[in-house]
XYZ file of C-alpha atoms in Angstrom:
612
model
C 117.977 127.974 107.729
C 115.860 129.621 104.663
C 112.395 130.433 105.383
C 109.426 128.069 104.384
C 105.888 129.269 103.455
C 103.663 129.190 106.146
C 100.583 129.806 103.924
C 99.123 127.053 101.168
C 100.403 129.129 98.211
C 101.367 127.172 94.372
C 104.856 127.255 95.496
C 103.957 124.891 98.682
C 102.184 122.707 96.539
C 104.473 122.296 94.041
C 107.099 121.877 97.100
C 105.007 119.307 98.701
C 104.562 117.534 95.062
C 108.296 117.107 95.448
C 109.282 116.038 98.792
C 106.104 113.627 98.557
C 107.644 112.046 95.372
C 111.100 111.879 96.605
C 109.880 110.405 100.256
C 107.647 107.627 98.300
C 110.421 106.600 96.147
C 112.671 105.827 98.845
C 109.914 103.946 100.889
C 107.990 102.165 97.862
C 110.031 98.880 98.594
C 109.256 99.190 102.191
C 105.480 99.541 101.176
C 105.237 97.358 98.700
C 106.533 94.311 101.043
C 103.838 94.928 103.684
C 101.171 95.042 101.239
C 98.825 91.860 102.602
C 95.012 93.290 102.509
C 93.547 92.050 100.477
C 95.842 90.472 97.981
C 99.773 90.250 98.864
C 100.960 91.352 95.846
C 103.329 93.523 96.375
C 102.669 97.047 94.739
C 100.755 99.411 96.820
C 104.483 101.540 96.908
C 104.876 101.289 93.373
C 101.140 102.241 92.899
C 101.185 105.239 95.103
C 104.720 106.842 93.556
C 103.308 106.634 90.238
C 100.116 108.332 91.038
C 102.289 111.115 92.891
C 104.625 111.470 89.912
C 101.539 112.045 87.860
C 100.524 114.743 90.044
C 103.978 116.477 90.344
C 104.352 116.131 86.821
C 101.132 117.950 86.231
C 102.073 121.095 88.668
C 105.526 121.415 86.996
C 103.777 121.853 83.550
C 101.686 124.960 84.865
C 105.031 126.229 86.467
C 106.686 125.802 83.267
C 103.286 127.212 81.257
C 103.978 130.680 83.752
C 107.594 130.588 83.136
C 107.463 130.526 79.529
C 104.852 133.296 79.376
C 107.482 135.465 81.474
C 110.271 134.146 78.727
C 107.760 135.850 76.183
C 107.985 139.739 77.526
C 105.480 138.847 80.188
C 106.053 139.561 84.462
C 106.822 136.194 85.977
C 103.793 136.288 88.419
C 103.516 132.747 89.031
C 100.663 130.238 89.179
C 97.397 130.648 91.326
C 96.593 128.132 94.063
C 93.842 127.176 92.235
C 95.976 126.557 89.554
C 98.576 124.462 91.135
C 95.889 122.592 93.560
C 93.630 121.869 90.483
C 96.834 120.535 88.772
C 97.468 118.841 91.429
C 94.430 116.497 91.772
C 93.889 116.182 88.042
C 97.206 114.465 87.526
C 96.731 112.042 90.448
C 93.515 111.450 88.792
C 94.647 110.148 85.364
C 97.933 108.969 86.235
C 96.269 106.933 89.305
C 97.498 103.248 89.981
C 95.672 100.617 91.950
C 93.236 100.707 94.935
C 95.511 103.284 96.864
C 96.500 105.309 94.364
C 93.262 106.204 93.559
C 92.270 106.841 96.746
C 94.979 109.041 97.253
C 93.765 110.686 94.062
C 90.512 111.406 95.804
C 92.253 112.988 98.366
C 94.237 114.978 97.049
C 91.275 116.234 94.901
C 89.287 117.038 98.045
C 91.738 119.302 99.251
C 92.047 121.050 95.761
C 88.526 121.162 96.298
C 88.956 123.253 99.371
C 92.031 125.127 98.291
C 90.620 126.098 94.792
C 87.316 127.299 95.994
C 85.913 130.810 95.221
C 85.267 133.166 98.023
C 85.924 136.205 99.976
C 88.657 134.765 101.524
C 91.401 132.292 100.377
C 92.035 128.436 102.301
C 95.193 129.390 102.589
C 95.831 129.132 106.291
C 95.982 126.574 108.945
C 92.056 126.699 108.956
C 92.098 126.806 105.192
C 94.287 123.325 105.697
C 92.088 122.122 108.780
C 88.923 122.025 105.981
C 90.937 120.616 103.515
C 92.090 117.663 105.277
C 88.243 117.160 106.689
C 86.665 117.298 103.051
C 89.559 115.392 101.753
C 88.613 112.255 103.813
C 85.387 112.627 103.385
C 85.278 112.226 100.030
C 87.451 109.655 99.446
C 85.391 107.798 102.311
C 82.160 108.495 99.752
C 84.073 107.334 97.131
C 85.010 103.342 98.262
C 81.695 101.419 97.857
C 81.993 99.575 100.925
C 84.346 101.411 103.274
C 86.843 99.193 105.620
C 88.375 100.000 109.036
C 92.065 99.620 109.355
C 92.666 100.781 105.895
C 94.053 104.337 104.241
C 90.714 105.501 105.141
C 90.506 105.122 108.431
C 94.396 106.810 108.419
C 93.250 109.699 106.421
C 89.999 110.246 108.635
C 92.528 110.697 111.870
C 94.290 112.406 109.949
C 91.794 115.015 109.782
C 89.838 114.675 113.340
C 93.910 115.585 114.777
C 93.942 118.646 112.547
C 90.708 119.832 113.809
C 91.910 120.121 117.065
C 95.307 122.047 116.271
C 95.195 125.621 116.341
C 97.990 127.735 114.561
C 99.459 128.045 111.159
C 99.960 125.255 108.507
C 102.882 123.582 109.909
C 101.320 123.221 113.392
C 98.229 121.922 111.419
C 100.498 119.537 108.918
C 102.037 118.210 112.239
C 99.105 117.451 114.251
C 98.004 115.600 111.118
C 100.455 113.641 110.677
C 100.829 112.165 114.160
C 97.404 111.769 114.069
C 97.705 109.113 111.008
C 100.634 107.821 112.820
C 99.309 106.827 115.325
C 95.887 105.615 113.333
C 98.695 103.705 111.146
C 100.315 101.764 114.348
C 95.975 100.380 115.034
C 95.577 99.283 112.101
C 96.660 95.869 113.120
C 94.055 95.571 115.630
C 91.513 96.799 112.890
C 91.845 94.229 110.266
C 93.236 90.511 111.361
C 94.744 89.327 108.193
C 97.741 93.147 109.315
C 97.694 91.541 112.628
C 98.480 87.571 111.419
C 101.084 89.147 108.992
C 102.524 91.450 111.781
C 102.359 94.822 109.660
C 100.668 97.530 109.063
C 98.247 98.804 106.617
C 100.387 99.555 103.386
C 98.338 102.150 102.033
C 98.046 104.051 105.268
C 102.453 103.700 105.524
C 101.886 105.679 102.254
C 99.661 108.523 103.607
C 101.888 108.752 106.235
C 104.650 109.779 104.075
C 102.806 112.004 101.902
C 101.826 113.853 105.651
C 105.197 113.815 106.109
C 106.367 115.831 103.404
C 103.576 117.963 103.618
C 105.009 118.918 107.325
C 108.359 119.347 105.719
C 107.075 121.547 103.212
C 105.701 123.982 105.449
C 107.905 123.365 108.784
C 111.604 122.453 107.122
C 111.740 119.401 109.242
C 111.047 116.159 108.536
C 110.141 113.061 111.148
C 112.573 110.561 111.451
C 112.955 107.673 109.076
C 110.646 104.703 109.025
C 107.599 104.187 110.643
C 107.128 101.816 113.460
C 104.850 98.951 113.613
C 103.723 99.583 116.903
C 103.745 103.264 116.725
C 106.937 104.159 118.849
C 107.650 108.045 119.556
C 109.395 109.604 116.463
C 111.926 111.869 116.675
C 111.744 115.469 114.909
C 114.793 116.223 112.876
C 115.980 119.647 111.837
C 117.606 120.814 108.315
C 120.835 122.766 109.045
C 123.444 124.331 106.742
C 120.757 123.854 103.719
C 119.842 126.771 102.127
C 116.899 126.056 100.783
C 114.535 123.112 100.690
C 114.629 120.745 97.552
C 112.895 121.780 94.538
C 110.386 119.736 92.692
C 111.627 118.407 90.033
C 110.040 118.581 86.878
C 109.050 115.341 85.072
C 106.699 114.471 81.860
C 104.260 112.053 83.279
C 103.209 109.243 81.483
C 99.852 107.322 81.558
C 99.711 103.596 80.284
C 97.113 103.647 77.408
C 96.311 99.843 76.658
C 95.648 97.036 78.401
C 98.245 95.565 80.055
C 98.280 92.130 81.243
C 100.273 89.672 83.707
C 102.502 86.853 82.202
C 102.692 84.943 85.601
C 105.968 84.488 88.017
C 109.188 85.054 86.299
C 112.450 85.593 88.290
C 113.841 89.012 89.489
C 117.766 89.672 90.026
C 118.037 93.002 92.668
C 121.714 93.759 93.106
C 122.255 95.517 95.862
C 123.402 99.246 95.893
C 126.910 99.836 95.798
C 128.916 102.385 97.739
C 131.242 105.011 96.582
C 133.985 102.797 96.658
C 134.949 99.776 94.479
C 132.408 97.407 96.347
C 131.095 94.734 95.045
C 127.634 93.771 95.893
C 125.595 90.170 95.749
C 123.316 89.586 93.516
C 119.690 89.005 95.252
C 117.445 86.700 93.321
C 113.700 86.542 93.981
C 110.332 86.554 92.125
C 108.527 89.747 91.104
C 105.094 90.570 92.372
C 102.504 90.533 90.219
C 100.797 93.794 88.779
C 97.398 94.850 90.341
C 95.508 96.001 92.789
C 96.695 96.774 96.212
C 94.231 96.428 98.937
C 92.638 99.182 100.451
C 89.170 98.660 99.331
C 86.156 97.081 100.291
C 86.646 93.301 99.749
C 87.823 90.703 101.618
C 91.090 88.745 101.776
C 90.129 85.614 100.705
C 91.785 83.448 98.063
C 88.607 82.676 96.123
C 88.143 86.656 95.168
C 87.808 88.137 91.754
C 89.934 87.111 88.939
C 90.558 90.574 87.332
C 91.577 94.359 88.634
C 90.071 96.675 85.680
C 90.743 100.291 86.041
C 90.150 102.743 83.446
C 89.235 106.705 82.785
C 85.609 107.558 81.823
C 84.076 110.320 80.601
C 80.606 110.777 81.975
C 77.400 112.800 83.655
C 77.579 112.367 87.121
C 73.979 110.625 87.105
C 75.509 108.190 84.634
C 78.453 107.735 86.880
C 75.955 106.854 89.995
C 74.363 103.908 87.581
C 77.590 102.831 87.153
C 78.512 102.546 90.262
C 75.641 100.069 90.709
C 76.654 98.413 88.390
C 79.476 97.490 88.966
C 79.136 97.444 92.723
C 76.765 94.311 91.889
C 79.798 92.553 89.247
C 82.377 92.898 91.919
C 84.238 94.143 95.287
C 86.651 96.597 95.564
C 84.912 99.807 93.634
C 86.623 102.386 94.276
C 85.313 105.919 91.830
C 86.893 109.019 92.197
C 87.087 112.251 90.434
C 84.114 115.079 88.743
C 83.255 117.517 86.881
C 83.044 115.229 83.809
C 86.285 112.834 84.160
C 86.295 110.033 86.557
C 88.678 107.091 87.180
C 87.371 103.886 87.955
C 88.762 100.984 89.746
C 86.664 97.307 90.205
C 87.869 93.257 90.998
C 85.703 91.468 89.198
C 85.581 87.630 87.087
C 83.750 89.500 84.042
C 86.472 92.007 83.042
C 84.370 92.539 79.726
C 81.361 93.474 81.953
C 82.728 95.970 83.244
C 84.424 97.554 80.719
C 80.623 97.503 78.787
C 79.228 99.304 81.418
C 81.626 102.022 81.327
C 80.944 102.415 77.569
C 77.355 102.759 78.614
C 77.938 105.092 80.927
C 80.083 107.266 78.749
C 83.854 106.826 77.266
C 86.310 105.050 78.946
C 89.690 105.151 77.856
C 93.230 104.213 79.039
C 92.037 100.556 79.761
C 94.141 98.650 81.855
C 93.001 95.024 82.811
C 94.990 92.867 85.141
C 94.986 89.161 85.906
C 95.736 87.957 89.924
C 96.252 84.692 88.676
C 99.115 83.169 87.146
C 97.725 82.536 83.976
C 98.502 84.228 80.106
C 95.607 86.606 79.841
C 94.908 88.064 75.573
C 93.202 90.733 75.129
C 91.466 89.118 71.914
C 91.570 85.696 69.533
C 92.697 87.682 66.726
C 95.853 89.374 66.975
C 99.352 89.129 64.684
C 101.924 86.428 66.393
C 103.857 88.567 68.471
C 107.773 89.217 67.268
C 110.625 87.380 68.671
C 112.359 88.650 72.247
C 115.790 88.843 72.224
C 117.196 86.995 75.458
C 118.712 90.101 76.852
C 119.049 94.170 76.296
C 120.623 96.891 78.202
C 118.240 100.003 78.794
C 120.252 103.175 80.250
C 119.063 106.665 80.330
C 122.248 109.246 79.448
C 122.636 113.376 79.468
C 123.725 114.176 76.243
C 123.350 112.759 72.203
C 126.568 112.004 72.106
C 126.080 109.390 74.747
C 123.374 108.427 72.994
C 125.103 107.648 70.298
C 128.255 105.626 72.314
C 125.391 103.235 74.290
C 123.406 102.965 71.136
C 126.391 101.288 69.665
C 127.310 99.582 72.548
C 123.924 98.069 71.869
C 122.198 99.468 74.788
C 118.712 101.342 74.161
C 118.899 104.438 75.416
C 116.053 107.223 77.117
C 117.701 110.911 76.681
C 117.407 113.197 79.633
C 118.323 116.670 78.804
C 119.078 118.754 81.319
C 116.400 120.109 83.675
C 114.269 116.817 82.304
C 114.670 113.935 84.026
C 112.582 111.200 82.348
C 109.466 109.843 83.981
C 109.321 106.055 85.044
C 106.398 105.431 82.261
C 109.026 106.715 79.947
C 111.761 104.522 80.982
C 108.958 101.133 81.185
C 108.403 102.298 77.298
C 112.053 102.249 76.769
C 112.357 98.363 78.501
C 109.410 97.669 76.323
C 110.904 98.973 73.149
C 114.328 96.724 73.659
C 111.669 93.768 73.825
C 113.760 91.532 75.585
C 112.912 88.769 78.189
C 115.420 89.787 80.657
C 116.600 93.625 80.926
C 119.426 95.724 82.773
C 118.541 98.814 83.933
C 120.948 101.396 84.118
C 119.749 105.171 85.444
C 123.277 106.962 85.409
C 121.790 109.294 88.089
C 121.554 109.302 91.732
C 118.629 111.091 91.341
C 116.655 108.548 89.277
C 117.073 105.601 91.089
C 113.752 105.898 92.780
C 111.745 106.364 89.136
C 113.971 103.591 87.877
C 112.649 100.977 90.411
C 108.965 102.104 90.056
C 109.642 101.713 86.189
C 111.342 98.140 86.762
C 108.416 97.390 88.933
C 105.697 98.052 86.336
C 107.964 96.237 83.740
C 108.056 93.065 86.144
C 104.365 92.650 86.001
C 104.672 92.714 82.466
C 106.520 89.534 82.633
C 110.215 91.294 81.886
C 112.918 90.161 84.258
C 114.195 92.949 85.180
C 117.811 94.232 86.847
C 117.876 97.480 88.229
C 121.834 98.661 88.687
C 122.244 102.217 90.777
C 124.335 103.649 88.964
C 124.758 107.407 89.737
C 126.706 108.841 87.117
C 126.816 107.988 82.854
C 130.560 106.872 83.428
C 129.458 104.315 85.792
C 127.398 103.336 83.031
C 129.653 102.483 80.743
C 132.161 100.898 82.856
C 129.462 98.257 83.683
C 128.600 98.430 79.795
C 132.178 97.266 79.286
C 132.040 94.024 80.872
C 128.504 93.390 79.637
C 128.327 89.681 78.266
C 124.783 88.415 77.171
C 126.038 84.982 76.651
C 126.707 84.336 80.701
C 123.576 83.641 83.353
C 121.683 86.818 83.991
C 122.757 86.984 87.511
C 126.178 86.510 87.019
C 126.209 89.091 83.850
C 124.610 91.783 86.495
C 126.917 90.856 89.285
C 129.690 91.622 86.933
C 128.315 95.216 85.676
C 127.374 95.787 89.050
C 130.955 95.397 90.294
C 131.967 97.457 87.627
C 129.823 100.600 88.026
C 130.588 100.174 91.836
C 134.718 100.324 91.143
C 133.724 103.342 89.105
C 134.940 106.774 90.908
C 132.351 108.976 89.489
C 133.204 113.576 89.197
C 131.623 116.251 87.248
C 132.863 119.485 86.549
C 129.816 122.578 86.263
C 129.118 125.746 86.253
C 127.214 127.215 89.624
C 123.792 129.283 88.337
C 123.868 131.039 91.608
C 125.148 131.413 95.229
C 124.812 128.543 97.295
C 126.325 127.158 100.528
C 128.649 123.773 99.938
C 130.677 121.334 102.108
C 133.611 123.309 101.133
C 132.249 126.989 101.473
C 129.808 129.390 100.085
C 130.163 129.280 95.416
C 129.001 132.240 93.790
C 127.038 132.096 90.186
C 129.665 131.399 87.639
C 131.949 129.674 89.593
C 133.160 126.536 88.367
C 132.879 123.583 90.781
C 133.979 120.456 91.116
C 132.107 117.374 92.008
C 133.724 114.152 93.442
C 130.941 110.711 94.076
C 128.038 113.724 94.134
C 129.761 116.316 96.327
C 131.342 119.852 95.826
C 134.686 119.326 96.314
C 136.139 121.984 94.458
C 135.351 125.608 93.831
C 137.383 127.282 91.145
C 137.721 129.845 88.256
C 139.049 128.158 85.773
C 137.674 124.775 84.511
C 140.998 123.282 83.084
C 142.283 124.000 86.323
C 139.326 122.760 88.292
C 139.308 119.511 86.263
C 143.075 118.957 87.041
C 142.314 119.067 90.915
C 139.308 117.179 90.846
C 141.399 114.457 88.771
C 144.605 114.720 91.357
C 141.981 114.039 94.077
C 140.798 110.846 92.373
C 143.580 109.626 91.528
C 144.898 110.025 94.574
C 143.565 106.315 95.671
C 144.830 104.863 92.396
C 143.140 104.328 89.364
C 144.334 102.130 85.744
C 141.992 103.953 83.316
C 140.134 107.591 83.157
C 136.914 108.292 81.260
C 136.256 111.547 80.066
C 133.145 112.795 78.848
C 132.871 116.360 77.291
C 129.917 118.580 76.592
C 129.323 120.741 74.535
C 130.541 124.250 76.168
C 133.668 122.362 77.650
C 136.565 123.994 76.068
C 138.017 122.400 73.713
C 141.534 122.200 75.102
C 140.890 121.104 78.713
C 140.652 117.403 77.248
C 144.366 117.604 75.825
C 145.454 119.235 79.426
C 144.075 116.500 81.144
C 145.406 114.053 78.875
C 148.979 115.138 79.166
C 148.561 115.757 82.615
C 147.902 112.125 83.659
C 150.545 111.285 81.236
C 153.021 112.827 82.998
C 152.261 112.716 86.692
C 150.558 108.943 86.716
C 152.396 105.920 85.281
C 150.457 103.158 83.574
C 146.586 105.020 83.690
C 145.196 105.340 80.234
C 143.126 107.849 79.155
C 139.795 107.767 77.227
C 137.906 110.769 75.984
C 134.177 110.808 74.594
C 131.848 113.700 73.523
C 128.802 113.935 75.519
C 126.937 116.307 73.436
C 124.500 119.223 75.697
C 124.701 116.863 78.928
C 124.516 119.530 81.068
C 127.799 119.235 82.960
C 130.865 120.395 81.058
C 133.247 117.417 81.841
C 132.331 113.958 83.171
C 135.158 111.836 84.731
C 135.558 108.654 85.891
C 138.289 106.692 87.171
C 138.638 102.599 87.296
């Protein structure tokens, strides 16, 4: 097993970045469903992955700053702690969502605090993380007007009282904090009576106890078992073997909402079910969407006669301005939650007089990046004044694909499309401006990547409290894409119209055939850089020389289980023969398949297949 840091260095934060991201995307669902306190609705998941994408995004962009500089003549020396922890806790800060994700903001900017500070020695040990963790949940304590036991707070503070008793590096220190919050997560039921009526447990704190979770896999290689109990049952510890090394962060363009944004009321939500490698076709599951807001982890109280609006916004402001604010608002509503400093704060209120306290930011400096959401069911405008808005169309397809060329075949296909070149996976924000843009009432959204799925259900999320009904279909590879793009029929019922795509992606065999950058280990043997591989549903199956020849296998493999038609989807630096090869190949060797070829453009891999 590769070695993992056992100091707080910028590579462990940009690791933990990562694995946090990754872990919150595939519990968000999970979270969002036990969200109760205050207000069920739904999105304290959602709201915590996009504040963590923010962050991630942020750290990648000072890797990427550093990497460019080396590109220039310069010695590739890396980012500072300070750099990557102050990244860190600024993007959480403006890309924050919702009561818990700006909590979360607040503490992850009390450990940059800690991390980043200037002295003779660095926080870069388990002590260094023992501080961090304390001032971290201090803070964000200070930072909720009206603190609540049985909330992410009260998580985060065991969080930190377990670390202060562990002694040893940062992994023994990341451990002891997370069982700490574990086991603070399994009380919270008997803190707060509205977890223990619902039977869950606090959603926010589920959250924290995932981000701990990655932070002990960051510095320990191990993970703790999946899910976390209700009643706090023993975990179980389980080891990475036969991985090289542990997953990179990927890099990803954040994207901050910057107007107001406002709920449309229920509307109806189709959620097909993921499909498997094999041609499985899945039911359609049709539900309602929750509604966009705040998430409970504040101050006020469940109760069904609360505040009307959730107003969040950035402000610029003097910290004695900021402490009149706080007043202020503290006195117009419940939930006040203000984190950040040094000039740049994000603010989060319920209130009935959204106006009000959007004035008293102005008066307390600038606030910007407005966003203003309505709990009830109601049409909310943000003024009396504004130009009818244009027509939806009933339906649009919104798919995100490698290379222009695929651009180009969806765009005619009528989909709109999101371009993600390689090394740049789009950002969910990106992908909600994309569902936007095809202004339709209901959408299907296709990702193409195995990879994306996670950022393409936050995005579908945030486009569900925008009143969009939206369909999120797994597909894992551009191929799969347009297989379900083939049977697309806007005229039929929604549901049955994603049922049908669905199927189709899912009957899609899915290959790739790449390059290897550099040595790795595979599930068929060690590659070396420069060898070409071989891909079958998302696993090495091949190792070869020569890509013609590579393709061929790959293709005899697939076709091995039968097959009627074969897409193939060239990039740029494919050679320009191997598409004739293959072609004649499956000519001669396989009766009645047909054969369709498409040029991807710079998609990264050199050949896409896929068989029906």
């Amino acid at each position: 097993m590769a070695q993992v840091p056992q100091t707080f260095d910028a590579l462990a934060v940009r690791t933990w970045c990562g694995l946090a991201l990754r872990a919150l995307g595939r519990a968000r669902e999970e979270i969002d469903a036990i969200n109760v306190y205050p207000v069920a609705d739904g999105d304290t998941g959602t709201n915590l992955y996009l504040t963590v994408e923010s962050a991630a995004a942020a750290v990648e962009a000072v890797f990427a700053a550093h990497e460019v500089g080396a590109a220039d003549g310069g010695a590739f020396a890396g980012p500072s702690l300070a750099d990557a922890a102050r990244a860190m806790a600024h993007g959480a800060l403006i890309g924050a969502r919702g009561n818990s994700g700006t909590i979360l903001a607040q503490l992850l900017r009390g450990m940059a605090q800690v991390l980043a500070a200037d002295g003779e020695s660095a926080h870069t040990d388990g002590q260094g993380l023992r501080l961090a963790l304390r001032h971290a949940a201090d803070s964000a304590r200070q930072a909720v007007a009206h603190p609540v036991e049985g909330t992410v707070l009260s998580v985060a503070s065991a969080a930190a009282d377990a670390a202060d008793g562990a002694e040893g590096d940062c992994g023994t220190v990341a451990r002891a904090a997370y069982e700490g919050a574990r086991a603070a997560l399994a009380a919270t039921p008997g803190q707060l009576a509205v977890l223990k009526r619902a039977g869950v447990v606090d959603a926010g704190g589920r959250g924290l106890v995932v981000v701990l979770a990655a932070l002990v896999e960051t510095f320990t290689g191990e993970t703790p078992g999946s899910g976390v109990p209700l009643a706090g049952a023993p975990r179980t510890w389980v080891s990475h073997t036969g991985v090289s090394q542990l997953p990179e962060a990927h890099a990803r363009v954040g994207h901050v909402v910057g107007h107001v944004e406002y709920d449309t009321g229920d509307h109806a939500r189709v959620e097909p079910a993921d499909q498997g490698a094999e041609a499985h076709v899945p039911h359609a599951r049709v539900g309602h969407a929750e509604q966009d807001g705040q998430d409970g982890q504040g101050a006020c109280a469940a109760d069904e006669g609360g505040p009307a609006f959730e107003v969040i916004y950035l402000l610029e402001a003097e910290d004695t301005a900021v402490a009149q604010l706080r007043e202020r608002l503290d006195a117009l509503g419940n939930s006040l939650v203000v984190v950040g400093g040094d000039g740049l704060w994000n603010v989060h209120v319920h209130v009935d007089d959204a106006g009000a306290a959007v004035e008293a930011g102005v008066e307390a400096g600038r606030p910007y990046r407005i966003r203003i959401t309505h709990f009830g069911a109601g049409d909310v405008h943000t003024t009396g004044a504004e130009r009818p808005p244009r027509e939806r169309a009933q339906r649009a397809v919104v798919a995100v694909v490698p290379g222009e060329g695929l651009a180009g075949l969806y765009a005619e296909a009528g989909a709109t499309t999101v371009l993600a070149r390689p090394g740049e996976p789009p950002a969910s924000g990106e992908l909600v401006e994309a569902v936007r843009r095809a202004h339709a009432r209901e959408v299907v959204l296709l990702p193409n990547d195995a990879e994306l799925r996670d950022t393409a259900a936050a995005a579908a999320e945030q486009a569900r409290g925008e009143g969009i009904r939206v369909a999120l279909i797994p597909t894992r590879s551009a191929v799969q894409g347009i297989a379900a793009l083939a049977v697309h029929e806007p005229e039929r019922r929604f549901d049955e119209d994603v049922v049908a795509m669905t199927s189709a992606a899912g009957a899609t065999r899915y290959a790739e055939v790449a390059v290897a950058e550099h040595q790795s280990w595979t599930t068929v043997g060690i590659c070396q850089a420069g060898d070409v591989l071989g891909l079958v549903d998302g696993d090495v199956a091949v190792i070869g020389s020569d890509v013609t020849a590579t393709a061929e296998t790959v293709l005899d493999r697939m076709l091995a289980a039968g097959g009627e038609l074969v897409t193939l989807v060239l990039g740029d630096e494919a050679p320009d023969s191997v598409a004739d090869h293959i072609e004649a190949r499956v000519r001669e060797s396989y009766l009645a398949v047909d054969t369709v070829v498409y040029r991807g453009g710079r998609q990264g891999a050199l050949l896409l297949i896929g068989v029906e």
